[in-house]
CSV table of C-alpha atoms and ligand atoms in Angstrom, one decimal:
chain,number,residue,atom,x,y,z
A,1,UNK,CA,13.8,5.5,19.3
A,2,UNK,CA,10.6,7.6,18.5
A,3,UNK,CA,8.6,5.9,16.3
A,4,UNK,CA,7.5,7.6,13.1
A,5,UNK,CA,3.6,9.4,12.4
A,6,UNK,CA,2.3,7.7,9.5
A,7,UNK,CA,-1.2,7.5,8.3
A,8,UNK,CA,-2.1,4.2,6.2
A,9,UNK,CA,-4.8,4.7,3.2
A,10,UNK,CA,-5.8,1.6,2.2
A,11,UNK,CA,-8.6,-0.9,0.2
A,12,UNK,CA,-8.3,-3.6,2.2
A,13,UNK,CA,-7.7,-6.0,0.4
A,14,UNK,CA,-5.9,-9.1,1.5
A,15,UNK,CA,-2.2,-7.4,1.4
A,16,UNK,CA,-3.4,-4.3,2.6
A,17,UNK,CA,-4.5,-6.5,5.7
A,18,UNK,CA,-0.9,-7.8,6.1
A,19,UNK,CA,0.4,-4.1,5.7
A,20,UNK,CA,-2.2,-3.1,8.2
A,21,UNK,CA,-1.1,-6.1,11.0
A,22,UNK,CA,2.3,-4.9,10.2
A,23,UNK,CA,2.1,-1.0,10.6
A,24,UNK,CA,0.2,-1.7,13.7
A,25,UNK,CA,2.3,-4.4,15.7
A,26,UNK,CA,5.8,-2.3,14.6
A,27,UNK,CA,7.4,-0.5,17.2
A,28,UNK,CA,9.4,2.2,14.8
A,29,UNK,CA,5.5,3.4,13.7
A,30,UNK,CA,3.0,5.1,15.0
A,31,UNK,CA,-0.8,4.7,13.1
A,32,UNK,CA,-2.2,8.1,13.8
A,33,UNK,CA,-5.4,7.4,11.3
A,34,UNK,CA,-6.3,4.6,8.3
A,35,UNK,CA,-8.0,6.4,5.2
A,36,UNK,CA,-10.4,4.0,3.1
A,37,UNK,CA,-10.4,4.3,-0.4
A,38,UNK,CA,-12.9,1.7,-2.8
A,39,UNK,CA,-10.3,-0.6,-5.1
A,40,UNK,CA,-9.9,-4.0,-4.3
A,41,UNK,CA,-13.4,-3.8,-3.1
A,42,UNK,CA,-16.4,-2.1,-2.7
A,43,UNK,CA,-15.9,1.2,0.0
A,44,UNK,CA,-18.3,-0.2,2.5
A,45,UNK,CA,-16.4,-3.0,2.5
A,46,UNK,CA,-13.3,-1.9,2.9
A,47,UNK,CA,-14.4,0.1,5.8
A,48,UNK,CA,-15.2,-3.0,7.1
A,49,UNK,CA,-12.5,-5.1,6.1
A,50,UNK,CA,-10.3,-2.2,8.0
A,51,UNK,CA,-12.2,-2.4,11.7
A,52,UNK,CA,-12.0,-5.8,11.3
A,53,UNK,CA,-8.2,-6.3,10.6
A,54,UNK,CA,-7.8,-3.6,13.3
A,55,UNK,CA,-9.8,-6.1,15.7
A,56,UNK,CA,-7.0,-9.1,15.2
A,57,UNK,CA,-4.4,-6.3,15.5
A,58,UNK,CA,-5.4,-5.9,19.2
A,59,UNK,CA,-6.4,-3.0,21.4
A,60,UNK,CA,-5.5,0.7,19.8
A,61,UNK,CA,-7.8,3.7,18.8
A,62,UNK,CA,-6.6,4.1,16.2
A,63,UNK,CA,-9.7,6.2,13.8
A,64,UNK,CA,-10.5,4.7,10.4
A,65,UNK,CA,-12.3,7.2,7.9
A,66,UNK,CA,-14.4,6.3,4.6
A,67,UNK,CA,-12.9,8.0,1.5
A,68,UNK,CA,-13.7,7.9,-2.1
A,69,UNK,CA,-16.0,5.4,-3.0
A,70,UNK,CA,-14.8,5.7,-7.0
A,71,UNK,CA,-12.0,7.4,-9.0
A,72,UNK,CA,-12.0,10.6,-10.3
A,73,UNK,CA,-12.8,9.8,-13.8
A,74,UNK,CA,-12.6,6.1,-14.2
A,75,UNK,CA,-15.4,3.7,-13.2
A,76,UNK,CA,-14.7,1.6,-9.8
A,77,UNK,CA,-13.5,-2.1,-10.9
A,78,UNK,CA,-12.9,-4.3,-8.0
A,79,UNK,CA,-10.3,-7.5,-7.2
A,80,UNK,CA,-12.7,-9.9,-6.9
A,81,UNK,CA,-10.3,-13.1,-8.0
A,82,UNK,CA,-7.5,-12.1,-6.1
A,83,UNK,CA,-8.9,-10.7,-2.9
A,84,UNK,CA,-12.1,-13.0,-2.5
A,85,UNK,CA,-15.5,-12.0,-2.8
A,86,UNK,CA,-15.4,-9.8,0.6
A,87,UNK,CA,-12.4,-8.9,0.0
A,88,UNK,CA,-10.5,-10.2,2.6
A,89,UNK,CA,-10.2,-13.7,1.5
A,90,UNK,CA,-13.6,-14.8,2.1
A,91,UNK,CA,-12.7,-15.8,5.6
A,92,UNK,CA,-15.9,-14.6,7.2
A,93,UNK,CA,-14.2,-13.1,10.1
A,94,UNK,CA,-16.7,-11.4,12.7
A,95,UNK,CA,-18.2,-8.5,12.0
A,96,UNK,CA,-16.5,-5.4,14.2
A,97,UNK,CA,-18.0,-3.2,16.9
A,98,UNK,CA,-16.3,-0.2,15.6
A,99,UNK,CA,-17.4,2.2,13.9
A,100,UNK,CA,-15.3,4.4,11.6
A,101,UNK,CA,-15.2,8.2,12.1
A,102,UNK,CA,-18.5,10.3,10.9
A,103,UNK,CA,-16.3,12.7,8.3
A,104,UNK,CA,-15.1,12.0,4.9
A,105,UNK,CA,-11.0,10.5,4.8
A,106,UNK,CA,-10.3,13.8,3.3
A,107,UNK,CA,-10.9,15.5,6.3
A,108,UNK,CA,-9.5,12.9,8.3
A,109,UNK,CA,-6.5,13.2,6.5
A,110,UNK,CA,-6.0,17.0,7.1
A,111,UNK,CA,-7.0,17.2,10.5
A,112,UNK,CA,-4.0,14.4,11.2
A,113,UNK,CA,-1.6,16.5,9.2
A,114,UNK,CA,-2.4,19.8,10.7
A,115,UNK,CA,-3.0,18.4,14.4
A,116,UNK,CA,0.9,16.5,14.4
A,117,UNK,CA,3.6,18.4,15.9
A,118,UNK,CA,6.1,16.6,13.0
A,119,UNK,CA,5.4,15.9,9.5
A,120,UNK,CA,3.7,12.8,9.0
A,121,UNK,CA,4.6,10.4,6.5
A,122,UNK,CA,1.6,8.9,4.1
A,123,UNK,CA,2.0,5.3,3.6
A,124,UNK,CA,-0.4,4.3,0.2
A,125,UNK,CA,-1.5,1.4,-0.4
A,126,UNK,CA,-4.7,2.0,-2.6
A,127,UNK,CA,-5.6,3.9,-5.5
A,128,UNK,CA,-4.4,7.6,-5.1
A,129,UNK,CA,-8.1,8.9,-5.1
A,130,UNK,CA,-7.9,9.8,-1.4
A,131,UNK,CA,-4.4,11.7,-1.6
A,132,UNK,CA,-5.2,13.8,-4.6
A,133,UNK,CA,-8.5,15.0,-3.2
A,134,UNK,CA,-6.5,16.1,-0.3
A,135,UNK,CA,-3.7,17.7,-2.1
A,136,UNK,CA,-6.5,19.6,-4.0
A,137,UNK,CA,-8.7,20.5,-1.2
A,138,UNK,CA,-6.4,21.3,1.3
A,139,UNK,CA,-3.2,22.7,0.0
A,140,UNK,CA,-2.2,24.2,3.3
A,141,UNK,CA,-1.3,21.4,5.0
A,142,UNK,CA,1.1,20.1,1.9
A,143,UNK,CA,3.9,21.4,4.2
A,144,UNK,CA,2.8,18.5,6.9
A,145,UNK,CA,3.4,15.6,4.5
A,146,UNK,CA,7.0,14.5,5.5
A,147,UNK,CA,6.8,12.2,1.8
A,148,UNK,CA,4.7,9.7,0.7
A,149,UNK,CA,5.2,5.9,0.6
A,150,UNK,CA,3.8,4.6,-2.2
A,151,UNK,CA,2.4,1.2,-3.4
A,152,UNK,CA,2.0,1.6,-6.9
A,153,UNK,CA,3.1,1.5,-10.9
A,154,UNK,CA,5.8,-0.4,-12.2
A,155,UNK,CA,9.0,0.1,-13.6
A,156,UNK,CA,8.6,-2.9,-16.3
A,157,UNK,CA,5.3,-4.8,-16.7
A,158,UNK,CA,1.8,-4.3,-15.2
A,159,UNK,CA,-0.6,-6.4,-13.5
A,160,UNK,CA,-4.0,-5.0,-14.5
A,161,UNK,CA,-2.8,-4.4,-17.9
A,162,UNK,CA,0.2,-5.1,-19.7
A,163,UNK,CA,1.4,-1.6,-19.2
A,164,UNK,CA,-0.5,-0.6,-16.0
A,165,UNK,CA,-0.5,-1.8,-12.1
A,166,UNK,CA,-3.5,-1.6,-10.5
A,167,UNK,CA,-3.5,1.2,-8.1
A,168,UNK,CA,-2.4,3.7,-10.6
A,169,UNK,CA,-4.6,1.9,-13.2
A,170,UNK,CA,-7.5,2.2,-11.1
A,171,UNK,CA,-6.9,6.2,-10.3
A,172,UNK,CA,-4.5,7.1,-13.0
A,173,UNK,CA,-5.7,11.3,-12.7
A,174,UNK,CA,-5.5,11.1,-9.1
A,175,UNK,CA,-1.7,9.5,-9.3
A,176,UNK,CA,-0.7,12.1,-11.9
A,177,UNK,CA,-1.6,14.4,-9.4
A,178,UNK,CA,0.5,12.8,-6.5
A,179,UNK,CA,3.7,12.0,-8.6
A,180,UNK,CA,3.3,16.1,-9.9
A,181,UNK,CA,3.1,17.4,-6.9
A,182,UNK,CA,6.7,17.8,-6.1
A,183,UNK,CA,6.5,16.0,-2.6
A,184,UNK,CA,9.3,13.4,-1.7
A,185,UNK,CA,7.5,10.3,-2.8
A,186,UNK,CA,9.1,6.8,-2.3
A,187,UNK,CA,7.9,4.9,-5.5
A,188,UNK,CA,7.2,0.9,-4.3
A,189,UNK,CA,6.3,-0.3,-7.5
A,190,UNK,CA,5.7,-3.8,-8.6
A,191,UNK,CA,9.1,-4.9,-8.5
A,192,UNK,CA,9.7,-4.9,-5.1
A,193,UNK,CA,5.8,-5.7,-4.8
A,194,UNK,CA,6.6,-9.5,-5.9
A,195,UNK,CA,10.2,-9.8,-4.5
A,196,UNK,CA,8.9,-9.2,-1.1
A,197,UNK,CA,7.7,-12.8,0.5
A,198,UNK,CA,7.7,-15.1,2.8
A,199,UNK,CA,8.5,-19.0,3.2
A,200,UNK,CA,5.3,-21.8,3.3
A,201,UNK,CA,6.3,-22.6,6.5
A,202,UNK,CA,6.6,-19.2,8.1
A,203,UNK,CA,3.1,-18.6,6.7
A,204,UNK,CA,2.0,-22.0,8.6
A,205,UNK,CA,4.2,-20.8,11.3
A,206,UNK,CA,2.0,-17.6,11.7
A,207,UNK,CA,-1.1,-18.9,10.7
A,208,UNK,CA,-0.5,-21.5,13.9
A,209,UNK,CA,0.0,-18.7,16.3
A,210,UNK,CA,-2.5,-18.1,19.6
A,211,UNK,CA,-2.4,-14.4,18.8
A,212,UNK,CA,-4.9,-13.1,16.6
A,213,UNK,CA,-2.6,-10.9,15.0
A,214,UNK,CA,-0.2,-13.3,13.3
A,215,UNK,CA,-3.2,-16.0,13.1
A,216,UNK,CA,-5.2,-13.6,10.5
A,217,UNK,CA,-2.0,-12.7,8.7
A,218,UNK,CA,-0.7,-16.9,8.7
A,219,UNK,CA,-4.9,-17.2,7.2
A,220,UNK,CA,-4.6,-14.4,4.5
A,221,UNK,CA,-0.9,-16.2,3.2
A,222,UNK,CA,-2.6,-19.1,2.8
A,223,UNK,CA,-5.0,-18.0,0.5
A,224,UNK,CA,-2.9,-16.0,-1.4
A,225,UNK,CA,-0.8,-19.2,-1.9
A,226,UNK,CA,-3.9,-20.6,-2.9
A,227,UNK,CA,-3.9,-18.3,-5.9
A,228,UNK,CA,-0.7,-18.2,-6.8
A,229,UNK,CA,-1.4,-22.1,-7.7
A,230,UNK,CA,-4.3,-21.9,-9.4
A,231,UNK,CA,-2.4,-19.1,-11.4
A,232,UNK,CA,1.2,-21.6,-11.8
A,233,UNK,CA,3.0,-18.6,-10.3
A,234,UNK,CA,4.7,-20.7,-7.8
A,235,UNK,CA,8.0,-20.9,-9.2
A,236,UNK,CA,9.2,-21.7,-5.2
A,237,UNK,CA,8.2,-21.8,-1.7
A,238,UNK,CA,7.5,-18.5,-1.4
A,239,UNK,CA,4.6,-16.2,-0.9
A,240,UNK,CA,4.5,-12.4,-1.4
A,241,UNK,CA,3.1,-10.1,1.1
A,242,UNK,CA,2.8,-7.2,-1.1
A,243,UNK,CA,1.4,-3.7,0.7
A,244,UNK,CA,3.4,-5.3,3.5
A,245,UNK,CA,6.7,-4.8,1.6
A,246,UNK,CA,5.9,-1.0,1.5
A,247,UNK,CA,5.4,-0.8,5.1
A,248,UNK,CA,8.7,-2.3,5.6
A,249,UNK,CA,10.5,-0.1,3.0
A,250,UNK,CA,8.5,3.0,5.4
A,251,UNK,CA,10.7,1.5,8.7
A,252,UNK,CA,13.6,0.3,6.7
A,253,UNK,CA,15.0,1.7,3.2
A,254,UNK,CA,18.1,0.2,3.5
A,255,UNK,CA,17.3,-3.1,1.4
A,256,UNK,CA,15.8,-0.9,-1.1
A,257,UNK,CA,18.3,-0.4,-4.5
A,258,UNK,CA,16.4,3.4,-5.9
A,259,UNK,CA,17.1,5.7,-8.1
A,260,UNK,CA,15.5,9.3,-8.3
A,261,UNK,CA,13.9,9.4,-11.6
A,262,UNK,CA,11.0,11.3,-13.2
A,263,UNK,CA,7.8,9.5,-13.5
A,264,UNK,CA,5.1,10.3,-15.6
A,265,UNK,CA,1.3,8.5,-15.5
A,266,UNK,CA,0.2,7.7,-18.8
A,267,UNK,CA,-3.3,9.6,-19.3
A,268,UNK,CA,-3.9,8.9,-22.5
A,269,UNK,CA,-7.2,6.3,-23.4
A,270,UNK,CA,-6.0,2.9,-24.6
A,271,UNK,CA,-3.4,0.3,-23.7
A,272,UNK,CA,-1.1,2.0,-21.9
A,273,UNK,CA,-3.2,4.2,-19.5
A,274,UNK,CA,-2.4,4.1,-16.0
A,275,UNK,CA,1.5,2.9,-16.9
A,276,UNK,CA,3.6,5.0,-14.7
A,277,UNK,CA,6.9,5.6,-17.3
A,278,UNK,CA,9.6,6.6,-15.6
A,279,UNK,CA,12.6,7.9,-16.9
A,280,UNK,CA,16.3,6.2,-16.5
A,281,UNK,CA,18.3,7.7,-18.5
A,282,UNK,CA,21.2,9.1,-17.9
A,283,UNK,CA,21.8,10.8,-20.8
A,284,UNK,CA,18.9,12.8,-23.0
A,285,UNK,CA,20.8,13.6,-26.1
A,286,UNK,CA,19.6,17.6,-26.7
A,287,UNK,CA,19.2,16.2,-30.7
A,288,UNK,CA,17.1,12.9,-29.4
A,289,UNK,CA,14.8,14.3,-27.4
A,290,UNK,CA,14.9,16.9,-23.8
A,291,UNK,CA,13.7,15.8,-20.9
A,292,UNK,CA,10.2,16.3,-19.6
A,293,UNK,CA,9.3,18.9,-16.6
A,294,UNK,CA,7.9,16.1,-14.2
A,295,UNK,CA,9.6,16.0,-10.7
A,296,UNK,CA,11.5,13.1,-10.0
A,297,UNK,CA,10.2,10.3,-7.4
A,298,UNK,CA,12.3,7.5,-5.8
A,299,UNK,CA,11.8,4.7,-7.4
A,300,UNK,CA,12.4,1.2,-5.9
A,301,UNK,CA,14.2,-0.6,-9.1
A,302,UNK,CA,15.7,-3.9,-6.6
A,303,UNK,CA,15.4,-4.9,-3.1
A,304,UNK,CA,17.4,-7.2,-1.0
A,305,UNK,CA,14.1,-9.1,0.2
A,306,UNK,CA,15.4,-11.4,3.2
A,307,UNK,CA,15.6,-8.9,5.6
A,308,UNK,CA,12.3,-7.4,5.3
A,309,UNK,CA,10.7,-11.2,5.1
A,310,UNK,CA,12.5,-10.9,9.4
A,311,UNK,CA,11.1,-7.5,9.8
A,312,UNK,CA,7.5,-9.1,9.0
A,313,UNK,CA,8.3,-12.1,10.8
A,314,UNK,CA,9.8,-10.3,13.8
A,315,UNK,CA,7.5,-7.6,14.2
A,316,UNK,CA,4.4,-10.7,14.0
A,317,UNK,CA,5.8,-13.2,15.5
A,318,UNK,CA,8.0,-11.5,18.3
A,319,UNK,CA,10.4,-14.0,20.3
A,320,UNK,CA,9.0,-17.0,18.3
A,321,UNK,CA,9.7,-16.2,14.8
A,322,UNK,CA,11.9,-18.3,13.1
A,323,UNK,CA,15.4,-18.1,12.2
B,1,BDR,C1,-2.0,-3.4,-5.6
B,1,BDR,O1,-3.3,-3.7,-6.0
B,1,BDR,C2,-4.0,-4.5,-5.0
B,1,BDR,O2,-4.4,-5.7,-5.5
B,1,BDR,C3,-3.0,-4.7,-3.9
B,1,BDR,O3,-3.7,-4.5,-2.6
B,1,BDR,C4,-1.9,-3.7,-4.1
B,1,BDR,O4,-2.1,-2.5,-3.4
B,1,BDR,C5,-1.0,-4.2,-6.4
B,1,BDR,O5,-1.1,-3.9,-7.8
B,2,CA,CA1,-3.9,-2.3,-1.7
């Protein structure tokens, strides 16, 4: 099996970490580049955050680039409560040797695209800042992007607002511009964001591992099942690793239950900017109302969550993950 180009862009970011130790350790992927975006935290310290994940991960050269540092329009607002201070859980891991690349993500991103001999997919995991610049900037390499994996909006509720999930929230221009752009785009909204998850014990399990790799990921669980207490989220035993899922749904779409459907970004100040509306109906009465001249996306609306909680497991744990 040849394993599939993908770049990562990311704002690491707890989940992005997982999504990161995933992407990395899979055999059916090859990391040709992570792109940096500021979102869950600051952009310095995402860069950071990045090297350092990349350190657990093990040996690789994998380059890492610094992108935006804000959104287009909207003011940068970080994740402070659920991503720690840093971050990256507050876990004061040691500070990396490596350096990330000297040019923006932008270019990073284009150079990738244009120097692969087959289309690379983009798996997002961050506000679209990043992206949009490139599709603006560099419209030549368009052609490169096989489609674009991405973490953000919701079909139903939000998380940063009622109405709004926080990538798209965070950079709603820049995911108008994305979800316009009539590129095959895999829609990984919140749905299959909070469905995705693994068991207490398998987070012990990897947080109890020798290698680094599983060791971080079994570290970052356990805080994230710290805050789904102190939130009374935990309705079982279960933890979701959230960017991870859309990694998995980038190896695996079989789990996934989609449907093609139009999706729009709400631009409009107030309470519903950033929503992502998409459009399932089947039938647009001509006397109700016609439908709107937005390109359709695949949107995740249900996934089958156990096997991609193995494909995390499997890909972390190797011979010794659990049954
Ligand atoms: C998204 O926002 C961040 O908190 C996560 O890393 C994820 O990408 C979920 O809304
Ligand atoms: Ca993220």
């Amino acid at each position: 099996m040849t394993a599939q180009p993908v770049i990562l862009d990311v704002d690491t970011g707890v989940d992005d970490a997982l999504a990161i130790l995933l992407a990395v350790r899979h055999p059916a992927l090859d990391v040709r580049a992570i792109t940096c975006t500021g979102g869950n935290a600051p952009l310095a310290q995402v860069v950071e955050n990045t090297l350092r994940v990349l350190d657990a991960a093990g040996p690789g050269d994998i380059p890492v680039a610094a992108g935006a540092h804000r959104p287009l329009l909207e003011a940068p607002q970080h994740a402070v409560a659920i991503h720690g201070a840093d971050g990256l859980a507050d876990l004061n891991l040691p500070r990396s040797a490596q350096r990330p690349e000297q040019g923006h993500a932008v270019e990073l991103l284009r150079r990738t695209l244009a120097d692969s001999a087959e289309p690379v997919t983009i798996i997002s995991l961050a506000p679209l800042t990043n992206i949009a610049m490139l599709l603006r900037l560099h419209p030549e390499v368009t052609d490169r992007i096989a489609r674009v994996v991405m973490m953000g909006g919701a079909v139903g509720s939000g998380n940063a607002t009622a109405a709004a999930e926080f990538n798209v929230w965070h950079d709603p221009e820049a995911a108008a511009i994305v979800l316009s752009e009539g590129l095959d785009v895999l829609m990984y909204g919140l749905e299959p964001f909070y469905r995705v998850s693994v068991t207490h014990d398998d987070a012990r399990r990897l947080a109890d591992a020798d290698d680094p790799a599983p060791r971080l990921a079994g570290a970052l669980l356990t805080h994230l099942i710290g805050i789904d207490a102190t939130e009374d989220r935990v309705a079982d035993d279960r933890v979701a690793i959230g960017d991870a899922g859309a990694v998995c749904a980038a190896i695996d779409p079989s789990p996934l239950v989609t449907r093609l459907a139009p999706v729009e970004v709400a631009l409009t100040p107030g309470p519903t900017r950033g929503q992502t509306v998409v459009d399932l109906r089947t039938m647009v009465g001509a006397d109700i109302t016609t439908a709107r001249a937005v390109p359709p996306a695949t949107v995740v609306l249900d996934v089958d969550a156990e096997p991609y909680r193995r494909l995390f497991l499997d890909a972390l744990l190797g011979a010794t993950a659990p049954a």
